Coordinates of C-alpha atoms and ligand atoms in Angstrom, one line a residue:
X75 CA -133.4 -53.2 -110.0
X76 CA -136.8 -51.5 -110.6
X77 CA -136.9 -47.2 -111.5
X78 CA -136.8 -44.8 -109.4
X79 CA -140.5 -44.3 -108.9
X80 CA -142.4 -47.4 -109.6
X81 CA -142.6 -51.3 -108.3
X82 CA -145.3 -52.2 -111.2
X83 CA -144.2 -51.0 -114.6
X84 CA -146.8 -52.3 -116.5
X85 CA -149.8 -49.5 -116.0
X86 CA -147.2 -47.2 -115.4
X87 CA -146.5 -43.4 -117.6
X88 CA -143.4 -42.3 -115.7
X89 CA -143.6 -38.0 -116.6
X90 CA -140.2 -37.9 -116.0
X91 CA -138.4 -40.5 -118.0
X92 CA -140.6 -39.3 -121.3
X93 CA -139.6 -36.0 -120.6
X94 CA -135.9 -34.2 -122.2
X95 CA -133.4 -33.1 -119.5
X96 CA -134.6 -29.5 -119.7
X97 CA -138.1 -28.2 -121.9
X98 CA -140.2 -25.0 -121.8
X99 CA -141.7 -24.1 -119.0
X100 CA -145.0 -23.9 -118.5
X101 CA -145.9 -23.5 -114.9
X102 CA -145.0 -26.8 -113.6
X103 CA -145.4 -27.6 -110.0
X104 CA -144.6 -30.8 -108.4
X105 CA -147.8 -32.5 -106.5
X106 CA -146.5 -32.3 -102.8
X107 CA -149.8 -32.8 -101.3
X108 CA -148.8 -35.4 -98.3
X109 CA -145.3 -35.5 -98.5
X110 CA -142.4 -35.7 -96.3
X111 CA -139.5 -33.5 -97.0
X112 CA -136.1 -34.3 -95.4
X113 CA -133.3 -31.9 -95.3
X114 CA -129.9 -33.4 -94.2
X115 CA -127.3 -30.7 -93.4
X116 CA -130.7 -28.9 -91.4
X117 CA -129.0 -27.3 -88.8
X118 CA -126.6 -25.3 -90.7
X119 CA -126.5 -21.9 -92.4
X120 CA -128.6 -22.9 -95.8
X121 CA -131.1 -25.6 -93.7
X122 CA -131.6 -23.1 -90.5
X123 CA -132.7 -20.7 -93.6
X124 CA -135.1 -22.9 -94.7
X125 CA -136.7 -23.4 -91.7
X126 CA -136.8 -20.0 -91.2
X127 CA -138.7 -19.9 -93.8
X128 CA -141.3 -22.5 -94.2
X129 CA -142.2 -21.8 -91.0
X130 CA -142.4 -17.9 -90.8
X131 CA -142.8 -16.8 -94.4
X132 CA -146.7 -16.2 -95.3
X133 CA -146.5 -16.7 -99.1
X134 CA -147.8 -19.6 -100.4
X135 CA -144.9 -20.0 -102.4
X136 CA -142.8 -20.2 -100.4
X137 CA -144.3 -21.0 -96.8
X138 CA -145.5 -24.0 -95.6
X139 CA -148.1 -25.9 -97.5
X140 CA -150.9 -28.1 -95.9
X141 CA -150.1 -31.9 -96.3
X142 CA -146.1 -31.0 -96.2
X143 CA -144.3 -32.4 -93.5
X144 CA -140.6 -30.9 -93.2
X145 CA -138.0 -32.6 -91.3
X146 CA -134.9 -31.1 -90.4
X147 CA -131.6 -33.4 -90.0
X148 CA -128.8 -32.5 -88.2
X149 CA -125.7 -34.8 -88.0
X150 CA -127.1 -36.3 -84.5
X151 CA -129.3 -38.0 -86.4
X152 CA -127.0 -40.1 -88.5
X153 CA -123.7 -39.9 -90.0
X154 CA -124.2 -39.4 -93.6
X155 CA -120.8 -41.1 -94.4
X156 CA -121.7 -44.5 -93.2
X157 CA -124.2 -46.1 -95.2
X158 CA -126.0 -48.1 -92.7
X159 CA -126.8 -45.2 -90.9
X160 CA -128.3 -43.5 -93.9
X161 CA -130.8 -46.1 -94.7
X162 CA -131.3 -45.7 -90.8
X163 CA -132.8 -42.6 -91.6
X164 CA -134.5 -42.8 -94.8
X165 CA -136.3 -46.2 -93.1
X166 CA -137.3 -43.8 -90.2
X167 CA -138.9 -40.9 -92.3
X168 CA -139.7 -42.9 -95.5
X169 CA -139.2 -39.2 -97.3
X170 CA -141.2 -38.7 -100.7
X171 CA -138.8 -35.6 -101.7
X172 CA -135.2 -34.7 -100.4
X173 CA -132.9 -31.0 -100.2
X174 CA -129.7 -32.6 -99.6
X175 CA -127.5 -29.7 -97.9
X176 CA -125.3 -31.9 -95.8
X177 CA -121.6 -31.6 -96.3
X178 CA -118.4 -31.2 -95.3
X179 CA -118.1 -26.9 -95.8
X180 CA -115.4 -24.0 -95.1
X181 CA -113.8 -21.3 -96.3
X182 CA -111.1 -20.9 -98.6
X183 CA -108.4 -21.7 -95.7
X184 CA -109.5 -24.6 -94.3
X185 CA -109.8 -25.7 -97.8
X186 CA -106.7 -25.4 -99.0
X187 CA -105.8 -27.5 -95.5
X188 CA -107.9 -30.6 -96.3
X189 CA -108.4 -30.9 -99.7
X190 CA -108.6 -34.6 -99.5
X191 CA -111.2 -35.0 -96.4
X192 CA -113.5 -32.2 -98.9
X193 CA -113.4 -35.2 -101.6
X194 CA -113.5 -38.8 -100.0
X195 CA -116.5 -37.4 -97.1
X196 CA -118.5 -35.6 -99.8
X197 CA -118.0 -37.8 -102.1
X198 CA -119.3 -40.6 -99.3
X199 CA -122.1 -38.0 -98.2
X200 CA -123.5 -38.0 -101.8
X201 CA -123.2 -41.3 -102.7
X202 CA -125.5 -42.5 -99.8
X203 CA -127.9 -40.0 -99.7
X204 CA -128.3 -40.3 -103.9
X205 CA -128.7 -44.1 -103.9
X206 CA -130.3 -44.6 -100.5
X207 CA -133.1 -41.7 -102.1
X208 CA -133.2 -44.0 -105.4
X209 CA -134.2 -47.0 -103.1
X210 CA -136.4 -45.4 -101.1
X211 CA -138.2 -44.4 -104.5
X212 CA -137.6 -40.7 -103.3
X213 CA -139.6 -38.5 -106.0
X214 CA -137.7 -35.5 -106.3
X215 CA -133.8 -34.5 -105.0
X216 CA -132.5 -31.4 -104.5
X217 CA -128.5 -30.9 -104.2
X218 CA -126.3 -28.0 -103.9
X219 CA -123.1 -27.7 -105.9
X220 CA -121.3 -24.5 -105.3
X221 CA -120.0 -21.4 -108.0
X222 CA -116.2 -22.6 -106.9
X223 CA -117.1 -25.5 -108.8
X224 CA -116.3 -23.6 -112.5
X225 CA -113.6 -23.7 -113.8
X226 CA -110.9 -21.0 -112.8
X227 CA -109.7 -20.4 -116.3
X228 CA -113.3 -19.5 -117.8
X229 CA -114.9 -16.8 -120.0
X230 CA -117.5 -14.5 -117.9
X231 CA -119.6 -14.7 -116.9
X232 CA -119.9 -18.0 -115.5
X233 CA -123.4 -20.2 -116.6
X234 CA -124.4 -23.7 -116.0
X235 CA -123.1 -25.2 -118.9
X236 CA -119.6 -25.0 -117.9
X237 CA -119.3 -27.0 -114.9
X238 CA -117.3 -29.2 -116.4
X239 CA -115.3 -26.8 -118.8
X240 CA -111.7 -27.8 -117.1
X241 CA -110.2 -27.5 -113.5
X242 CA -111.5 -25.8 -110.7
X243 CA -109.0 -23.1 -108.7
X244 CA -106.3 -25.2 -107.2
X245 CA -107.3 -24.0 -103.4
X246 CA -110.5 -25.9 -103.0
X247 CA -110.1 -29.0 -105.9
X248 CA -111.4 -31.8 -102.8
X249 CA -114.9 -29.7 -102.5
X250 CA -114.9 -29.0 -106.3
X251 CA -114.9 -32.4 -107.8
X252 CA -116.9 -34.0 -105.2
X253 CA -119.6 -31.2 -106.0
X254 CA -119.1 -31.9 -109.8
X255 CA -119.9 -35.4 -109.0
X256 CA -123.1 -34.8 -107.8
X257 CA -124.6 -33.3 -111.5
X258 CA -122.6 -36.7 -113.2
X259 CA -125.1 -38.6 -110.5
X260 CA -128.6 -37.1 -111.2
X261 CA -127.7 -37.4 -115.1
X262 CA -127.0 -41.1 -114.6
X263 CA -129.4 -41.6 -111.8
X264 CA -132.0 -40.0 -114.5
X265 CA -131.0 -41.6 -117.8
X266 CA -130.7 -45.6 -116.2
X267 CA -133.7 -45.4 -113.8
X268 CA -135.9 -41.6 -114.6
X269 CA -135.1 -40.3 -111.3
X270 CA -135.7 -36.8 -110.9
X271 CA -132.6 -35.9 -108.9
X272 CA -131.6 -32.5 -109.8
X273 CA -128.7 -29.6 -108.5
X274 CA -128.5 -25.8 -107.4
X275 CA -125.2 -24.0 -107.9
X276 CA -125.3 -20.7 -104.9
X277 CA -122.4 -18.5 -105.2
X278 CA -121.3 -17.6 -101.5
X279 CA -123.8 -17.6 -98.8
X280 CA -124.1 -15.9 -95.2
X281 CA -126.4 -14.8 -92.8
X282 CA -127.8 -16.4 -89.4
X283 CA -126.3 -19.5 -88.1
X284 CA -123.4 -19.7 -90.0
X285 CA -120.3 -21.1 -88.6
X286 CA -118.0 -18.3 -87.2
X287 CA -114.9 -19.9 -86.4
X288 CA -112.1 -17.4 -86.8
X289 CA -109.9 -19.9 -89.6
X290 CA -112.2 -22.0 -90.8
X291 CA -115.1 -20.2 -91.6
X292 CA -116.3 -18.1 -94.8
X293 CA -115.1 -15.0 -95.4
X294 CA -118.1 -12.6 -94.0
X295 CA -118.9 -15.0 -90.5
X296 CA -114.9 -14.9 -90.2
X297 CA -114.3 -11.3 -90.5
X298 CA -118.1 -10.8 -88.7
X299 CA -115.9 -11.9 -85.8
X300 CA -113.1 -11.0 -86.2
X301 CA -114.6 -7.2 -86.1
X302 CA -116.2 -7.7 -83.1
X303 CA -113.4 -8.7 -81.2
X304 CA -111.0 -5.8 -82.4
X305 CA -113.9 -3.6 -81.1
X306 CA -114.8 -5.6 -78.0
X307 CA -110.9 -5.9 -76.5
X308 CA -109.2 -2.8 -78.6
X309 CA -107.2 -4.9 -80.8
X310 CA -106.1 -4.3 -84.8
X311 CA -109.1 -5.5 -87.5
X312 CA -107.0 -7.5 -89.8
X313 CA -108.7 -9.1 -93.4
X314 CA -106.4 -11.7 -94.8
X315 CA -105.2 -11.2 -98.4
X316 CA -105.4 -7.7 -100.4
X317 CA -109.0 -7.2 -100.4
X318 CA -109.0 -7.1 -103.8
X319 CA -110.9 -10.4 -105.0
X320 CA -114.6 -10.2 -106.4
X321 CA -117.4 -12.3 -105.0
X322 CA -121.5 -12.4 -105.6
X323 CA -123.1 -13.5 -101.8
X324 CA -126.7 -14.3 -101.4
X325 CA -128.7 -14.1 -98.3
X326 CA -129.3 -17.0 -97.1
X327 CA -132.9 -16.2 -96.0
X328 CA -133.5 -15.4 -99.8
X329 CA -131.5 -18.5 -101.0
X330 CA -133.8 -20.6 -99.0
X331 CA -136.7 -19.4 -100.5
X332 CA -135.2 -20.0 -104.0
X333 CA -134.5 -23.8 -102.9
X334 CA -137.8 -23.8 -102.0
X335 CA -139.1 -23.0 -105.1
X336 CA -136.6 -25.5 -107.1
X337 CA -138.1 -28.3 -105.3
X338 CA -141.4 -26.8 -105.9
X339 CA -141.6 -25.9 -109.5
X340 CA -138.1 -26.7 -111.1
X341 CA -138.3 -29.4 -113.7
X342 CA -135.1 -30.1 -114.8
X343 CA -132.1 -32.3 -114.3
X344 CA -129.9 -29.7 -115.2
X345 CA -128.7 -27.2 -112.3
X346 CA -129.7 -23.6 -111.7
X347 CA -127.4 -21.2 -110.9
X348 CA -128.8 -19.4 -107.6
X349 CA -127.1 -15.6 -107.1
X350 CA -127.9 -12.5 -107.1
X351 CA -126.8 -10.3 -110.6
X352 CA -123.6 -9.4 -111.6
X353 CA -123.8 -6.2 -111.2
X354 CA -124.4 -7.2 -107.1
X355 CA -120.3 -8.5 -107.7
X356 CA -118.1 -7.0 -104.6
X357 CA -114.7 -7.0 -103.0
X358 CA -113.6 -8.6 -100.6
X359 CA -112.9 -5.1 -99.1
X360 CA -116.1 -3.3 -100.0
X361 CA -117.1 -6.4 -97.5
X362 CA -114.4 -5.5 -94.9
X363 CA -116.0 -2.4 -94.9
X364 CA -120.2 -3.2 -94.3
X365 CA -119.0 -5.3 -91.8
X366 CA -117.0 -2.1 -90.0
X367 CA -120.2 -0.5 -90.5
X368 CA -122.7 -3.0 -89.3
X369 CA -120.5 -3.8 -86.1
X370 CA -120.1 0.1 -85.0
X371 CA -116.3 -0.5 -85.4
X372 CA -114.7 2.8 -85.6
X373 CA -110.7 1.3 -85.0
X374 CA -108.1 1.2 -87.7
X375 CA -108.3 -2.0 -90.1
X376 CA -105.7 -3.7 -92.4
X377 CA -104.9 -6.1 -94.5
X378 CA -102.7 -9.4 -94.1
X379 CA -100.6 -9.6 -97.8
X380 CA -99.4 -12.7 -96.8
X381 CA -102.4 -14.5 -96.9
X382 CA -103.6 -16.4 -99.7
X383 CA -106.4 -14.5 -102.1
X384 CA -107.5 -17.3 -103.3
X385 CA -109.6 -17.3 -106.3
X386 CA -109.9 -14.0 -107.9
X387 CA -112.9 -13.6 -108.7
X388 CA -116.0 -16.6 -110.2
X389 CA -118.4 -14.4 -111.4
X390 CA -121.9 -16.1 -112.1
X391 CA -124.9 -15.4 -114.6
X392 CA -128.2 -15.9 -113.0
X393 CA -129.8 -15.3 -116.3
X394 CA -131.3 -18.5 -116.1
X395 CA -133.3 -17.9 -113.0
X396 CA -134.4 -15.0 -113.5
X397 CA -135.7 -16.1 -117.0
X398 CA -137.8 -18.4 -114.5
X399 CA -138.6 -16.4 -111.8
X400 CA -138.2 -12.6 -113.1
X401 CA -139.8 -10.7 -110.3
X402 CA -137.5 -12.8 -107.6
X403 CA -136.4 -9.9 -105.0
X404 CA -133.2 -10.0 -103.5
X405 CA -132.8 -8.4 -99.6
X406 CA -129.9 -5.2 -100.2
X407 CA -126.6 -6.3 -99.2
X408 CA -126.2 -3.8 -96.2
X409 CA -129.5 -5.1 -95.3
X410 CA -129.0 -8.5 -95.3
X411 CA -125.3 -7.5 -93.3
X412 CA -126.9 -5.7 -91.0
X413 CA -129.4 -8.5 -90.1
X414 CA -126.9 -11.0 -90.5
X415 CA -124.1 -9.1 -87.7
X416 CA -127.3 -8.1 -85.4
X417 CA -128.2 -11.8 -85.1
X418 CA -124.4 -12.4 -84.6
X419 CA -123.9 -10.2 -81.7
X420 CA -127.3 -11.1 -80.0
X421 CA -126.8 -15.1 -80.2
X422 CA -122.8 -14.5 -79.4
X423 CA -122.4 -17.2 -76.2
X424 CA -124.1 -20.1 -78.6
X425 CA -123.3 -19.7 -82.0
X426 CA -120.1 -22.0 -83.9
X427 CA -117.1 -20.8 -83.0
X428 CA -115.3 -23.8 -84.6
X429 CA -112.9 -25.9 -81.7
Ligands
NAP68 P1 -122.9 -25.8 -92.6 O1 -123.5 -24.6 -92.0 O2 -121.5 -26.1 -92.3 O3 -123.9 -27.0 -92.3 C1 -123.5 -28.3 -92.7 C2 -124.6 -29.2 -92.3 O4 -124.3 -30.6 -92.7 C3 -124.9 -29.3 -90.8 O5 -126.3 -29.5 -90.6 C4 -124.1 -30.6 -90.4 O6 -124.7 -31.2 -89.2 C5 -124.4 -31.4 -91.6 N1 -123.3 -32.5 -91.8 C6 -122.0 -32.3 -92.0 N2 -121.4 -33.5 -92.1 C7 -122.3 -34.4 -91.9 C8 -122.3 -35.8 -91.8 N3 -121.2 -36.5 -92.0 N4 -123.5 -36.5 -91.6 C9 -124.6 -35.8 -91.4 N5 -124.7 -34.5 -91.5 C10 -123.6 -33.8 -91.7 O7 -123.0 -25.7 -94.2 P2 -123.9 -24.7 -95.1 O8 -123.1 -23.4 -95.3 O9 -125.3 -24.5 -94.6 O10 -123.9 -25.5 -96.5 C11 -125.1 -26.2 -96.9 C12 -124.9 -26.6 -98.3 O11 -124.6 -25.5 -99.1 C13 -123.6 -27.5 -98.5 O12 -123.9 -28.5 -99.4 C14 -122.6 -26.5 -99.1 O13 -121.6 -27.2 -99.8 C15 -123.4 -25.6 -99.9 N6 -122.9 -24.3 -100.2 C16 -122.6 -23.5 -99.1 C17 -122.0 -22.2 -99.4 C18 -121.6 -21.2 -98.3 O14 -121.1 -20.1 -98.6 N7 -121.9 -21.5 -97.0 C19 -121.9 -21.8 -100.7 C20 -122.3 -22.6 -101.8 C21 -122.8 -23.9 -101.5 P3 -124.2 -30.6 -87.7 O15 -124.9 -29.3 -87.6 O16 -124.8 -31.7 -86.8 O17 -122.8 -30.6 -87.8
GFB69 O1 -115.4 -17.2 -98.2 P1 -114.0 -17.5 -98.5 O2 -113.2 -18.1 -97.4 O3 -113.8 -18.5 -99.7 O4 -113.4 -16.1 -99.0 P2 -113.8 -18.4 -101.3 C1 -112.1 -16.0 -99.2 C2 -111.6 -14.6 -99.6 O5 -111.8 -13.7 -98.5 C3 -110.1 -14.7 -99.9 C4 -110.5 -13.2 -98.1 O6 -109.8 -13.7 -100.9 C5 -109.5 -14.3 -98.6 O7 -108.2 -13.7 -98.7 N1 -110.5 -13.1 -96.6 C6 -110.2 -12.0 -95.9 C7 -110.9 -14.0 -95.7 N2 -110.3 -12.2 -94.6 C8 -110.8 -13.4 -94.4 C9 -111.1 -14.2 -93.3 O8 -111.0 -13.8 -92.1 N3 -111.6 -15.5 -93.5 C10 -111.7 -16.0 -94.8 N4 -112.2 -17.3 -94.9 N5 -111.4 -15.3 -95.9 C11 -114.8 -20.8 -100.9 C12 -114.4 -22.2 -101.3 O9 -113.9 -20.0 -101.7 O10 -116.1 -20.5 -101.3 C13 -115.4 -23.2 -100.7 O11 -113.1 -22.5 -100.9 C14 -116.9 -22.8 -100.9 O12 -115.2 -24.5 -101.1 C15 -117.0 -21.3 -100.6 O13 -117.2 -23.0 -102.3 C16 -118.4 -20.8 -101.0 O14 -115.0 -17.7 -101.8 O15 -112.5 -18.0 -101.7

């Protein structure tokens, strides 16, 4: 089997192989001049982001560059689990670089309900895209782990070298260790043939085009609806659990733009935590309550004791990227709510609902 990038060794200086796993960094940025970019998982929350953004933000950074040719998958284009149908796709866009969003997702709920389906179809997901990408002599992956990833018994707060640092929370171990796999992958992918396959960690996401559905979503789409409806038919707003668990969220709009940049000018193997500061840490009711705001709900709300917490809280450093990019901005939490609900309530008849 030849390396990841080239069919004829022998005139061949491969930058990446000679290079260690993670080295100062100088401003490094990937020659993308002509290239095709696929994104499988396109159509959801982080991929309708990045489209967003490539094709409305004006920056140079981050925008669209001449030569760059973005294609956005959605799971009508090829299931990612069967392995035929991923070379399918690969064969059709011949990709020179990859984000690789595509996944089986949920909320903590429908988590702890499948825990096995979270394993063996992201597990099957990863392994196709990875090695169908090494075949295809892909130059550069991008793939998204996730904060619930770290292990639950942990110091804080939470960087990348402790992915592996013992068990993830019991509720979502399927998702957890599949995700784990993925970093395992790009170090072995790297070290046998130099690929350049490398990982993001985001702590939760939200904002437009997230999947709403009233169990298995995320917390903020779930209780996004859940508000509305209280208002809409006069009903009770009820948040599951006690409210009291701590979470980071990033917008997706600005996580888009910071995947952009990892496939841009990120150089190592290693992942990147992607999150806003610690500091940015909320509850679960101090969410309960921007979404009362941002709705207009002015009913009574409470909470639901007897459902599960979950974990209680997975706070992330994102010391690291901000060591690389230190005048990142984040949009304001009530701002990035407010946004997120508005788009909610004006794309209400088409947006997931879940079956
Ligand atoms: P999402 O909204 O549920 O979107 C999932 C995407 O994956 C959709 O485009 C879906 O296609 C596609 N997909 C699912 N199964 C597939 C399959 N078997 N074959 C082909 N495509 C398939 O998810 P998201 O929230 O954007 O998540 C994107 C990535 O971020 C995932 O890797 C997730 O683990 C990670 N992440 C998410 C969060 C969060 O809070 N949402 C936090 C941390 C990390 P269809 O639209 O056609 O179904
Ligand atoms: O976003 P979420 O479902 O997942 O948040 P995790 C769960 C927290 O929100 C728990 C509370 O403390 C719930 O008790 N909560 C309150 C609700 N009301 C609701 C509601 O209506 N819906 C939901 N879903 N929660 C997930 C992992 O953990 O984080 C996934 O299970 C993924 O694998 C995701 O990593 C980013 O933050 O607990």
């Amino acid at each position: 089997m030849g390396d990841c990038l080239t069919s004829n060794r022998s005139n061949y200086h491969n930058p990446i192989t000679s290079l260690p796993q993670s080295f100062p960094h100088h401003h490094y940025e990937q020659n993308m001049s002509h290239s095709v970019i696929l994104v499988t998982g396109g159509s959801g929350l982080v991929g309708k982001a990045i489209e967003w953004v490539i094709e409305n933000d004006p920056s140079d950074r981050y925008g669209k560059r001449d030569g760059e040719k973005w294609i956005f998958l959605t799971s009508k284009d090829g299931d990612l689990r069967d392995r035929e149908a991923t070379k399918a796709i690969f064969n059709k866009y011949k990709p020179t670089h990859v984000i690789h969003l595509a996944a089986l997702v949920g909320g903590l709920f429908k988590n702890m309900k499948y825990k096995l389906d979270f394993l063996r179809e992201n597990l099957l997901i990863n392994d196709n895209v990875l090695h169908t990408a090494y075949e295809y002599k892909v130059k550069k992956v991008v793939s998204c782990l996730s904060t619930c990833v770290f292990p639950d018994k942990t110091s804080y707060p939470i960087d990348e070298t402790m992915v592996h640092n013992g068990p993830p929370h019991e509720s979502n171990f399927g998702y957890a260790h599949a995700k784990r796999m993925i970093d395992v992958q790009n170090k072995a992918y790297h070290e046998q043939y130099g690929c350049h396959f490398t990982s993001v960690i985001p702590t939760n996401v939200f904002g437009p085009y997230d999947n709403y559905s009233l169990e298995d979503s995320h917390v903020l789409p779930g209780l996004t609806h859940k508000c509305y409806l209280a208002k809409k038919n006069g009903t009770p707003f009820v948040v599951s659990g006690t409210g009291k668990p701590l979470r980071q969220f990033i917008y997706s709009r600005d996580l888009a733009k910071l995947f952009i940049w990892t496939l841009r000018e990120y150089q190592e193997i290693d992942p990147i935590i992607l999150s806003v500061g610690e500091k940015d840490e909320v509850s679960i009711k101090d969410v309960a309550d921007a979404i009362v705001k941002a709705v207009g709900f002015t009913g009574h709300y409470s909470f639901d004791t007897t459902r599960a917490d979950g974990q209680f809280k997975k706070t992330a450093s994102n010391e690291k990227l901000m060591r690389l990019l230190p005048d990142f901005e984040f949009t304001p939490f009530d701002v990035a709510i407010q946004e997120s609900v508005n788009w909610f309530l004006e794309n209400y008849n088409t947006v997931r609902k879940g079956h």
